[in-house]
Amino acid sequence: MKFFCNKSELVEKINIVQKAITNKINSSVLGSIFMHIDDNNLTMIGVDTDLSIETKVNAKVVEQGKLFLDSKLFGEIIKRLPSDKIEIKNNELNKKNIIISSGNTEFNLLNLDSKEYPQIPQVDFQNKILLKQSIFKNMIKSTTFSASFDESKGIITGVLINIKNNILTFVALDGFRLALKSEIIDNNEDINIIIPARTLNELNKILKETDDLIEIYLTNNFIMINVNNDKIVLKLLQGDFIKYDSIIPREYKLSVIVSKYELINGLERSTLLTKDKNNNLVKMEIREDKLVLKSHSSFGQLKEEIVIKKDGIDLDIAFNSRYLVDAVKSIEEDEIEIKFNNNITPCIIKGNKSDSSKYMVLPVRFIV
C-alpha cells in the first residue's frame, strides 16, 4: 500500500468521520477509523451503535491497501504534520506497520487488525427524498435542545420528524418544554420517524448553511443522508412518540408581544446572580404595558422592566430562564408572542407573524 494526499482535505474529512467514533465504550475497535485505498480515493469509515459515517478523500494511489488506526492518534498526527503533502505507505521491513511522512517528519505506526470492525449499515437506495441542507440544519438547531438527553427516558431522547402534505415538521420534548418547527417543502412523501437528538446534533456539525440539496434514504431501522459525497447513517428509535398535539393549549387568557432581543438580554441578566445553572428561576410580573423580570439569590436581586403589548389578564408566573432563552433565541422574528392561561399551565412562545416555530415551556411553582 502506498498513496499521497493533501493534509488540509484529510484533516477536514477526519473531523467528519470522527463524529461517529464512540467515546462511551472502552473499545479499541469502535475507537478506530477503518480506511481502504483504491483507484484515486481514500475511503474512511467510522461506526458507532447509533451513527455511522463514510467519507472519501482524493488521493494519488500507487498501491491499494487497508488501514485501521486509532482515531484520536491518527487525527492528532495528521493535524501536526509540517507539510501539506502527505505520504502513507507500508513499512517494507515490518508489514504490520505503516509509515506516515510529511516534510522531514516520519511516524511509524502499528496497523491494527480490522477483522472485527463492524460494517456500515446498508440502506435501501430506492426511497429518496431531496431537501436543502440549510432547511435541515435549521430544523435540527431549532428543536434538539428540547429533547431529553437522559438515556433512561427512551423515546423522548429523540426528535420526531414528520413529512405530510408537503410540510416537514420536527418535534422534541423533555417533560418540561416542547419545541415544534415546520417548513413547507417540495416533497409529497409521507414519513414519520424518530432520530436520537444526540446523533442529529453530530449531523448538524457536518451540514452547512447552503441551498445545496442533500439526499435522504429511509429503511425501517436507519436513515441515510448523502451530503457532499459523505454518507451518514443514523439509527432510528423504535416506538410511538408522545401525542404532542393533545398537550399544547388551544385557548389563552393573556397574550404578550415583546422584543426578542430585549427579552433575551433581560433573561440572561437574570441568571447572573445564580450560581446553580440548573435552577435559573426568574419571575415575571405582567401588568398593563410592562413585563417585569425579577430574580434573587444570596448575592442580591434583579428587577428589570420591559415594554410590551398586552392583551388579557394580569399575571405573575415563574420559569427556568434557560428554557425561555433557548426558545426565544430559536425564533427568527424580531418580535415574539407569548401566550398564557395561568401560573401553573405552560406558556406558548412563537413569532409574532408566523407559526412555523412554536415552543411550550412549563412554569415553576413559586411562593409569593
mmCIF file of C-alpha atoms in Angstrom:
data_model
loop_
_atom_site.group_PDB
_atom_site.id
_atom_site.type_symbol
_atom_site.label_atom_id
_atom_site.label_comp_id
_atom_site.label_asym_id
_atom_site.label_seq_id
_atom_site.Cartn_x
_atom_site.Cartn_y
_atom_site.Cartn_z
ATOM 1 C CA MET A 1 0.000 0.000 0.000
ATOM 2 C CA LYS A 2 1.184 3.478 -0.895
ATOM 3 C CA PHE A 3 -0.628 6.745 -1.572
ATOM 4 C CA PHE A 4 -0.297 10.532 -1.371
ATOM 5 C CA CYS A 5 -2.948 13.012 -0.204
ATOM 6 C CA ASN A 6 -3.473 16.637 0.800
ATOM 7 C CA LYS A 7 -3.209 17.439 4.529
ATOM 8 C CA SER A 8 -5.971 20.075 4.736
ATOM 9 C CA GLU A 9 -8.505 17.870 2.933
ATOM 10 C CA LEU A 10 -7.550 14.859 5.061
ATOM 11 C CA VAL A 11 -7.924 16.859 8.303
ATOM 12 C CA GLU A 12 -11.379 18.080 7.205
ATOM 13 C CA LYS A 13 -12.572 14.560 6.455
ATOM 14 C CA ILE A 14 -11.097 13.074 9.636
ATOM 15 C CA ASN A 15 -13.067 15.672 11.622
ATOM 16 C CA ILE A 16 -16.228 14.471 9.876
ATOM 17 C CA VAL A 17 -15.704 10.735 10.350
ATOM 18 C CA GLN A 18 -14.669 11.194 13.991
ATOM 19 C CA LYS A 19 -18.222 12.293 14.798
ATOM 20 C CA ALA A 20 -19.166 8.619 14.528
ATOM 21 C CA ILE A 21 -16.281 7.396 16.698
ATOM 22 C CA THR A 22 -17.618 6.433 20.102
ATOM 23 C CA ASN A 23 -16.166 7.786 23.309
ATOM 24 C CA LYS A 24 -18.638 5.961 25.541
ATOM 25 C CA ILE A 25 -17.394 2.401 25.065
ATOM 26 C CA ASN A 26 -13.915 1.240 26.036
ATOM 27 C CA SER A 27 -13.271 -0.466 22.707
ATOM 28 C CA SER A 28 -10.195 -0.187 20.520
ATOM 29 C CA VAL A 29 -12.311 -1.386 17.592
ATOM 30 C CA LEU A 30 -15.050 1.273 17.830
ATOM 31 C CA GLY A 31 -12.441 3.883 18.757
ATOM 32 C CA SER A 32 -10.655 3.454 15.438
ATOM 33 C CA ILE A 33 -11.072 4.534 11.810
ATOM 34 C CA PHE A 34 -11.199 1.906 9.070
ATOM 35 C CA MET A 35 -9.723 3.026 5.745
ATOM 36 C CA HIS A 36 -9.332 1.409 2.368
ATOM 37 C CA ILE A 37 -7.438 2.800 -0.596
ATOM 38 C CA ASP A 38 -8.472 2.055 -4.173
ATOM 39 C CA ASP A 39 -8.498 3.852 -7.522
ATOM 40 C CA ASN A 40 -7.996 7.551 -6.620
ATOM 41 C CA ASN A 41 -9.769 7.614 -3.268
ATOM 42 C CA LEU A 42 -9.072 7.078 0.395
ATOM 43 C CA THR A 43 -12.365 5.930 1.940
ATOM 44 C CA MET A 44 -12.673 6.402 5.720
ATOM 45 C CA ILE A 45 -15.373 4.752 7.842
ATOM 46 C CA GLY A 46 -16.414 5.349 11.443
ATOM 47 C CA VAL A 47 -19.110 3.218 13.086
ATOM 48 C CA ASP A 48 -20.958 3.749 16.372
ATOM 49 C CA THR A 49 -24.080 1.989 17.622
ATOM 50 C CA ASP A 50 -26.287 4.938 16.570
ATOM 51 C CA LEU A 51 -24.236 6.759 13.922
ATOM 52 C CA SER A 52 -22.039 5.626 11.030
ATOM 53 C CA ILE A 53 -20.139 7.811 8.551
ATOM 54 C CA GLU A 54 -18.357 7.049 5.302
ATOM 55 C CA THR A 55 -16.348 9.805 3.656
ATOM 56 C CA LYS A 56 -13.835 9.980 0.798
ATOM 57 C CA VAL A 57 -10.565 11.872 0.309
ATOM 58 C CA ASN A 58 -8.883 12.449 -3.053
ATOM 59 C CA ALA A 59 -5.607 10.537 -3.210
ATOM 60 C CA LYS A 60 -2.852 9.673 -5.653
ATOM 61 C CA VAL A 61 -2.785 5.889 -5.280
ATOM 62 C CA VAL A 62 0.356 3.965 -6.107
ATOM 63 C CA GLU A 63 -0.688 0.720 -4.411
ATOM 64 C CA GLN A 64 -4.040 -0.223 -2.888
ATOM 65 C CA GLY A 65 -4.489 -1.422 0.672
ATOM 66 C CA LYS A 66 -6.246 -1.093 4.023
ATOM 67 C CA LEU A 67 -5.625 0.905 7.197
ATOM 68 C CA PHE A 68 -7.072 0.573 10.672
ATOM 69 C CA LEU A 69 -5.805 3.208 13.096
ATOM 70 C CA ASP A 70 -6.741 4.693 16.453
ATOM 71 C CA SER A 71 -8.974 7.647 15.578
ATOM 72 C CA LYS A 72 -7.656 10.157 18.073
ATOM 73 C CA LEU A 73 -3.971 9.349 17.469
ATOM 74 C CA PHE A 74 -4.321 9.408 13.686
ATOM 75 C CA GLY A 75 -6.184 12.725 13.769
ATOM 76 C CA GLU A 76 -3.624 14.395 16.056
ATOM 77 C CA ILE A 77 -0.698 13.171 13.935
ATOM 78 C CA ILE A 78 -2.176 14.437 10.658
ATOM 79 C CA LYS A 79 -3.003 17.869 12.137
ATOM 80 C CA ARG A 80 0.573 18.319 13.338
ATOM 81 C CA LEU A 81 2.418 17.271 10.180
ATOM 82 C CA PRO A 82 4.619 20.083 8.824
ATOM 83 C CA SER A 83 3.798 19.921 5.098
ATOM 84 C CA ASP A 84 0.577 19.867 3.087
ATOM 85 C CA LYS A 85 1.784 16.834 1.119
ATOM 86 C CA ILE A 86 1.395 13.530 2.995
ATOM 87 C CA GLU A 87 2.685 10.091 2.034
ATOM 88 C CA ILE A 88 1.321 6.949 3.692
ATOM 89 C CA LYS A 89 2.766 3.512 2.887
ATOM 90 C CA ASN A 90 3.537 0.067 4.285
ATOM 91 C CA ASN A 91 6.749 -0.363 6.202
ATOM 92 C CA GLU A 92 8.741 -2.748 3.978
ATOM 93 C CA LEU A 93 10.655 -4.110 6.993
ATOM 94 C CA ASN A 94 7.508 -4.791 9.048
ATOM 95 C CA LYS A 95 4.303 -5.318 7.072
ATOM 96 C CA LYS A 96 2.165 -4.806 10.195
ATOM 97 C CA ASN A 97 3.345 -1.211 10.416
ATOM 98 C CA ILE A 98 2.743 1.829 8.244
ATOM 99 C CA ILE A 99 4.819 4.944 7.687
ATOM 100 C CA ILE A 100 3.218 8.405 7.625
ATOM 101 C CA SER A 101 5.623 11.050 6.344
ATOM 102 C CA SER A 102 5.446 14.761 5.558
ATOM 103 C CA GLY A 103 8.420 17.068 5.040
ATOM 104 C CA ASN A 104 11.150 15.927 7.431
ATOM 105 C CA THR A 105 8.699 14.177 9.794
ATOM 106 C CA GLU A 106 8.036 10.438 9.783
ATOM 107 C CA PHE A 107 5.740 8.365 12.025
ATOM 108 C CA ASN A 108 5.908 4.579 12.181
ATOM 109 C CA LEU A 109 2.548 3.176 13.413
ATOM 110 C CA LEU A 110 1.029 -0.224 14.035
ATOM 111 C CA ASN A 111 -1.714 -1.028 11.504
ATOM 112 C CA LEU A 112 -4.378 -2.653 13.688
ATOM 113 C CA ASP A 113 -6.366 -5.802 12.871
ATOM 114 C CA SER A 114 -9.632 -4.710 11.234
ATOM 115 C CA LYS A 115 -11.331 -8.125 11.017
ATOM 116 C CA GLU A 116 -13.724 -7.362 13.893
ATOM 117 C CA TYR A 117 -14.709 -3.902 12.632
ATOM 118 C CA PRO A 118 -18.490 -3.710 12.051
ATOM 119 C CA GLN A 119 -19.912 -2.960 8.632
ATOM 120 C CA ILE A 120 -21.689 0.312 7.926
ATOM 121 C CA PRO A 121 -25.462 -0.430 7.840
ATOM 122 C CA GLN A 122 -26.924 -0.937 4.383
ATOM 123 C CA VAL A 123 -29.798 1.343 3.391
ATOM 124 C CA ASP A 124 -32.244 0.893 0.510
ATOM 125 C CA PHE A 125 -31.485 3.463 -2.197
ATOM 126 C CA GLN A 126 -34.999 3.301 -3.707
ATOM 127 C CA ASN A 127 -36.869 5.788 -1.494
ATOM 128 C CA LYS A 128 -35.094 9.115 -1.997
ATOM 129 C CA ILE A 129 -36.051 12.479 -0.509
ATOM 130 C CA LEU A 130 -34.316 15.687 -1.580
ATOM 131 C CA LEU A 131 -34.002 18.567 0.876
ATOM 132 C CA LYS A 132 -31.963 21.753 1.151
ATOM 133 C CA GLN A 133 -29.067 21.498 3.625
ATOM 134 C CA SER A 134 -29.929 24.853 5.183
ATOM 135 C CA ILE A 135 -33.507 23.775 5.951
ATOM 136 C CA PHE A 136 -32.462 20.502 7.572
ATOM 137 C CA LYS A 137 -29.717 22.233 9.570
ATOM 138 C CA ASN A 138 -32.092 24.927 10.822
ATOM 139 C CA MET A 139 -34.715 22.353 11.809
ATOM 140 C CA ILE A 140 -32.159 20.468 13.906
ATOM 141 C CA LYS A 141 -30.837 23.626 15.566
ATOM 142 C CA SER A 142 -34.365 24.803 16.366
ATOM 143 C CA THR A 143 -35.540 21.662 18.162
ATOM 144 C CA THR A 144 -32.922 19.250 19.533
ATOM 145 C CA PHE A 145 -32.229 21.320 22.665
ATOM 146 C CA SER A 146 -35.744 20.449 23.882
ATOM 147 C CA ALA A 147 -35.195 16.680 23.734
ATOM 148 C CA SER A 148 -34.177 14.748 26.827
ATOM 149 C CA PHE A 149 -30.510 13.723 26.983
ATOM 150 C CA ASP A 150 -31.170 11.265 29.825
ATOM 151 C CA GLU A 151 -30.851 7.897 28.051
ATOM 152 C CA SER A 152 -33.255 6.292 30.529
ATOM 153 C CA LYS A 153 -36.050 8.484 29.097
ATOM 154 C CA GLY A 154 -36.411 6.352 25.975
ATOM 155 C CA ILE A 155 -38.387 7.795 23.089
ATOM 156 C CA ILE A 156 -38.140 11.441 24.207
ATOM 157 C CA THR A 157 -34.369 11.363 23.711
ATOM 158 C CA GLY A 158 -35.319 11.538 20.044
ATOM 159 C CA VAL A 159 -36.788 14.091 17.671
ATOM 160 C CA LEU A 160 -39.950 13.252 15.758
ATOM 161 C CA ILE A 161 -39.547 14.002 12.042
ATOM 162 C CA ASN A 162 -42.741 14.038 10.016
ATOM 163 C CA ILE A 163 -43.467 14.850 6.385
ATOM 164 C CA LYS A 164 -47.087 15.112 5.303
ATOM 165 C CA ASN A 165 -48.843 17.227 2.679
ATOM 166 C CA ASN A 166 -45.535 18.922 1.739
ATOM 167 C CA ILE A 167 -44.935 20.062 5.329
ATOM 168 C CA LEU A 168 -41.785 18.979 7.184
ATOM 169 C CA THR A 169 -42.188 19.035 10.992
ATOM 170 C CA PHE A 170 -39.645 18.428 13.761
ATOM 171 C CA VAL A 171 -40.871 17.942 17.356
ATOM 172 C CA ALA A 172 -38.801 17.474 20.530
ATOM 173 C CA LEU A 173 -39.808 17.478 24.211
ATOM 174 C CA ASP A 174 -38.346 16.510 27.579
ATOM 175 C CA GLY A 175 -41.252 16.795 30.033
ATOM 176 C CA PHE A 176 -40.560 20.450 30.863
ATOM 177 C CA ARG A 177 -40.649 22.027 27.407
ATOM 178 C CA LEU A 178 -41.547 21.306 23.804
ATOM 179 C CA ALA A 179 -40.134 22.583 20.511
ATOM 180 C CA LEU A 180 -42.003 22.395 17.209
ATOM 181 C CA LYS A 181 -40.611 23.616 13.882
ATOM 182 C CA SER A 182 -42.369 23.358 10.495
ATOM 183 C CA GLU A 183 -41.331 24.185 6.935
ATOM 184 C CA ILE A 184 -43.134 23.900 3.610
ATOM 185 C CA ILE A 185 -41.059 21.726 1.270
ATOM 186 C CA ASP A 186 -41.399 20.482 -2.279
ATOM 187 C CA ASN A 187 -41.891 16.829 -1.402
ATOM 188 C CA ASN A 188 -45.059 14.751 -1.324
ATOM 189 C CA GLU A 189 -43.610 11.767 0.593
ATOM 190 C CA ASP A 190 -45.219 10.743 3.890
ATOM 191 C CA ILE A 191 -42.740 9.822 6.617
ATOM 192 C CA ASN A 192 -42.881 9.544 10.405
ATOM 193 C CA ILE A 193 -39.572 8.670 12.110
ATOM 194 C CA ILE A 194 -37.725 9.370 15.368
ATOM 195 C CA ILE A 195 -33.969 10.094 15.408
ATOM 196 C CA PRO A 196 -31.868 10.442 18.589
ATOM 197 C CA ALA A 197 -31.193 14.123 19.300
ATOM 198 C CA ARG A 198 -27.550 13.335 20.075
ATOM 199 C CA THR A 199 -26.862 11.984 16.591
ATOM 200 C CA LEU A 200 -28.816 14.807 14.961
ATOM 201 C CA ASN A 201 -26.532 17.278 16.747
ATOM 202 C CA GLU A 202 -23.493 15.484 15.298
ATOM 203 C CA LEU A 203 -25.079 15.638 11.844
ATOM 204 C CA ASN A 204 -25.711 19.350 12.341
ATOM 205 C CA LYS A 205 -21.945 19.918 12.688
ATOM 206 C CA ILE A 206 -21.465 18.488 9.199
ATOM 207 C CA LEU A 207 -24.322 20.287 7.430
ATOM 208 C CA LYS A 208 -23.721 23.783 6.027
ATOM 209 C CA GLU A 209 -25.844 26.900 5.527
ATOM 210 C CA THR A 210 -26.323 26.295 1.831
ATOM 211 C CA ASP A 211 -29.199 25.593 -0.535
ATOM 212 C CA ASP A 212 -27.344 22.577 -1.950
ATOM 213 C CA LEU A 213 -29.561 19.510 -1.844
ATOM 214 C CA ILE A 214 -28.963 16.502 0.369
ATOM 215 C CA GLU A 215 -30.275 13.039 -0.429
ATOM 216 C CA ILE A 216 -32.187 11.186 2.282
ATOM 217 C CA TYR A 217 -32.889 7.436 2.137
ATOM 218 C CA LEU A 218 -35.105 5.547 4.603
ATOM 219 C CA THR A 219 -35.443 1.983 5.863
ATOM 220 C CA ASN A 220 -37.288 0.606 8.876
ATOM 221 C CA ASN A 221 -34.292 0.958 11.204
ATOM 222 C CA PHE A 222 -31.985 3.548 9.620
ATOM 223 C CA ILE A 223 -31.913 6.797 7.715
ATOM 224 C CA MET A 224 -29.007 7.611 5.397
ATOM 225 C CA ILE A 225 -28.125 11.171 4.440
ATOM 226 C CA ASN A 226 -25.819 11.760 1.495
ATOM 227 C CA VAL A 227 -24.229 15.203 1.810
ATOM 228 C CA ASN A 228 -21.223 16.353 -0.224
ATOM 229 C CA ASN A 229 -20.462 12.685 -1.044
ATOM 230 C CA ASP A 230 -20.348 11.829 2.658
ATOM 231 C CA LYS A 231 -22.686 9.001 3.673
ATOM 232 C CA ILE A 232 -24.133 9.451 7.161
ATOM 233 C CA VAL A 233 -26.287 6.641 8.558
ATOM 234 C CA LEU A 234 -28.348 7.291 11.697
ATOM 235 C CA LYS A 235 -30.163 4.591 13.654
ATOM 236 C CA LEU A 236 -33.847 5.278 14.251
ATOM 237 C CA LEU A 237 -35.580 4.991 17.600
ATOM 238 C CA GLN A 238 -38.410 2.479 17.646
ATOM 239 C CA GLY A 239 -41.738 3.200 19.337
ATOM 240 C CA ASP A 240 -44.578 5.690 19.398
ATOM 241 C CA PHE A 241 -43.825 9.333 20.062
ATOM 242 C CA ILE A 242 -45.866 11.203 22.641
ATOM 243 C CA LYS A 243 -49.081 12.662 21.179
ATOM 244 C CA TYR A 244 -47.854 16.228 21.498
ATOM 245 C CA ASP A 245 -50.934 17.794 19.882
ATOM 246 C CA SER A 246 -53.028 16.903 22.931
ATOM 247 C CA ILE A 247 -50.764 18.779 25.381
ATOM 248 C CA ILE A 248 -50.470 22.093 23.509
ATOM 249 C CA PRO A 249 -53.015 24.619 24.866
ATOM 250 C CA ARG A 250 -55.582 25.874 22.338
ATOM 251 C CA GLU A 251 -57.100 28.771 24.296
ATOM 252 C CA TYR A 252 -55.368 31.605 26.146
ATOM 253 C CA LYS A 253 -56.265 34.335 28.643
ATOM 254 C CA LEU A 254 -53.202 36.529 28.042
ATOM 255 C CA SER A 255 -51.117 37.457 25.016
ATOM 256 C CA VAL A 256 -47.861 39.423 25.266
ATOM 257 C CA ILE A 257 -45.896 40.808 22.308
ATOM 258 C CA VAL A 258 -42.309 41.719 23.184
ATOM 259 C CA SER A 259 -38.960 42.472 21.542
ATOM 260 C CA LYS A 260 -36.972 39.264 21.158
ATOM 261 C CA TYR A 261 -33.655 40.922 21.952
ATOM 262 C CA GLU A 262 -34.870 42.878 24.980
ATOM 263 C CA LEU A 263 -36.342 39.718 26.473
ATOM 264 C CA ILE A 264 -33.209 37.617 25.807
ATOM 265 C CA ASN A 265 -30.938 40.268 27.319
ATOM 266 C CA GLY A 266 -33.162 40.610 30.386
ATOM 267 C CA LEU A 267 -33.390 36.859 30.904
ATOM 268 C CA GLU A 268 -29.629 36.420 30.552
ATOM 269 C CA ARG A 269 -29.023 39.200 33.088
ATOM 270 C CA SER A 270 -31.407 37.420 35.463
ATOM 271 C CA THR A 271 -29.050 34.408 35.571
ATOM 272 C CA LEU A 272 -26.001 36.430 36.683
ATOM 273 C CA LEU A 273 -26.977 36.202 40.364
ATOM 274 C CA THR A 274 -27.480 32.443 40.274
ATOM 275 C CA LYS A 275 -24.594 30.017 40.728
ATOM 276 C CA ASP A 276 -26.778 26.948 40.266
ATOM 277 C CA LYS A 277 -27.142 26.738 36.482
ATOM 278 C CA ASN A 278 -29.933 24.147 36.845
ATOM 279 C CA ASN A 279 -32.136 26.450 38.873
ATOM 280 C CA ASN A 280 -32.225 29.736 36.982
ATOM 281 C CA LEU A 281 -35.545 30.887 38.419
ATOM 282 C CA VAL A 282 -36.966 34.118 37.004
ATOM 283 C CA LYS A 283 -40.322 35.600 37.963
ATOM 284 C CA MET A 284 -42.459 37.566 35.505
ATOM 285 C CA GLU A 285 -44.984 40.158 36.630
ATOM 286 C CA ILE A 286 -47.201 41.215 33.710
ATOM 287 C CA ARG A 287 -49.185 44.433 34.169
ATOM 288 C CA GLU A 288 -50.574 46.921 31.615
ATOM 289 C CA ASP A 289 -47.730 47.704 29.177
ATOM 290 C CA LYS A 290 -44.857 46.234 31.216
ATOM 291 C CA LEU A 291 -43.292 42.865 31.804
ATOM 292 C CA VAL A 292 -41.186 42.973 34.995
ATOM 293 C CA LEU A 293 -38.430 40.373 35.388
ATOM 294 C CA LYS A 294 -37.324 39.573 38.946
ATOM 295 C CA SER A 295 -34.642 37.226 40.232
ATOM 296 C CA HIS A 296 -32.781 36.937 43.508
ATOM 297 C CA SER A 297 -30.200 34.891 45.343
ATOM 298 C CA SER A 298 -27.915 35.220 48.349
ATOM 299 C CA PHE A 299 -25.811 37.603 46.241
ATOM 300 C CA GLY A 300 -28.545 40.127 45.531
ATOM 301 C CA GLN A 301 -31.630 40.936 43.457
ATOM 302 C CA LEU A 302 -32.535 41.967 39.916
ATOM 303 C CA LYS A 303 -35.560 43.891 38.721
ATOM 304 C CA GLU A 304 -35.941 44.814 35.053
ATOM 305 C CA GLU A 305 -38.888 46.333 33.181
ATOM 306 C CA ILE A 306 -39.581 45.591 29.508
ATOM 307 C CA VAL A 307 -42.206 47.410 27.449
ATOM 308 C CA ILE A 308 -44.794 45.062 25.930
ATOM 309 C CA LYS A 309 -48.116 44.977 24.107
ATOM 310 C CA LYS A 310 -50.566 43.186 26.377
ATOM 311 C CA ASP A 311 -53.973 41.673 25.693
ATOM 312 C CA GLY A 312 -55.692 39.871 28.569
ATOM 313 C CA ILE A 313 -55.371 39.273 32.290
ATOM 314 C CA ASP A 314 -52.613 40.367 34.681
ATOM 315 C CA LEU A 315 -50.324 37.504 35.671
ATOM 316 C CA ASP A 316 -47.440 36.562 37.979
ATOM 317 C CA ILE A 317 -45.547 33.465 36.770
ATOM 318 C CA ALA A 318 -42.072 31.940 37.138
ATOM 319 C CA PHE A 319 -39.848 29.885 34.815
ATOM 320 C CA ASN A 320 -36.440 28.333 34.449
ATOM 321 C CA SER A 321 -34.931 31.221 32.475
ATOM 322 C CA ARG A 322 -32.642 28.925 30.475
ATOM 323 C CA TYR A 323 -35.664 27.190 28.948
ATOM 324 C CA LEU A 324 -37.095 30.552 27.913
ATOM 325 C CA VAL A 325 -33.793 31.766 26.437
ATOM 326 C CA ASP A 326 -33.361 28.578 24.376
ATOM 327 C CA ALA A 327 -36.841 29.005 22.909
ATOM 328 C CA VAL A 328 -36.710 32.750 22.238
ATOM 329 C CA LYS A 329 -33.274 32.551 20.570
ATOM 330 C CA SER A 330 -34.598 29.964 18.122
ATOM 331 C CA ILE A 331 -37.284 32.285 16.752
ATOM 332 C CA GLU A 332 -36.129 34.238 13.707
ATOM 333 C CA GLU A 333 -38.517 37.205 14.046
ATOM 334 C CA ASP A 334 -37.613 40.388 15.942
ATOM 335 C CA GLU A 335 -40.897 40.353 17.864
ATOM 336 C CA ILE A 336 -42.281 37.333 19.652
ATOM 337 C CA GLU A 337 -45.681 36.492 21.094
ATOM 338 C CA ILE A 338 -46.085 34.662 24.416
ATOM 339 C CA LYS A 339 -49.475 33.219 25.353
ATOM 340 C CA PHE A 340 -50.544 32.291 28.903
ATOM 341 C CA ASN A 341 -53.533 30.890 30.765
ATOM 342 C CA ASN A 342 -52.432 30.948 34.424
ATOM 343 C CA ASN A 343 -49.315 30.463 36.536
ATOM 344 C CA ILE A 344 -49.461 26.653 36.650
ATOM 345 C CA THR A 345 -50.035 25.802 32.985
ATOM 346 C CA PRO A 346 -47.477 26.065 30.157
ATOM 347 C CA CYS A 347 -46.946 29.145 28.036
ATOM 348 C CA ILE A 348 -46.575 29.129 24.260
ATOM 349 C CA ILE A 349 -43.790 31.156 22.592
ATOM 350 C CA LYS A 350 -43.857 31.891 18.864
ATOM 351 C CA GLY A 351 -43.025 34.529 16.299
ATOM 352 C CA ASN A 352 -45.453 37.438 16.190
ATOM 353 C CA LYS A 353 -46.171 36.898 12.481
ATOM 354 C CA SER A 354 -45.549 33.180 11.938
ATOM 355 C CA ASP A 355 -46.464 29.847 13.493
ATOM 356 C CA SER A 356 -43.557 27.959 11.867
ATOM 357 C CA SER A 357 -41.683 27.880 15.197
ATOM 358 C CA LYS A 358 -43.601 27.133 18.385
ATOM 359 C CA TYR A 359 -42.258 26.453 21.873
ATOM 360 C CA MET A 360 -44.051 25.349 25.026
ATOM 361 C CA VAL A 361 -42.472 25.850 28.463
ATOM 362 C CA LEU A 362 -43.845 24.678 31.805
ATOM 363 C CA PRO A 363 -43.756 27.222 34.647
ATOM 364 C CA VAL A 364 -42.107 26.730 38.035
ATOM 365 C CA ARG A 365 -44.249 26.966 41.147
ATOM 366 C CA PHE A 366 -43.129 29.773 43.403
ATOM 367 C CA ILE A 367 -44.054 31.107 46.851
ATOM 368 C CA VAL A 368 -45.430 34.658 46.883
#
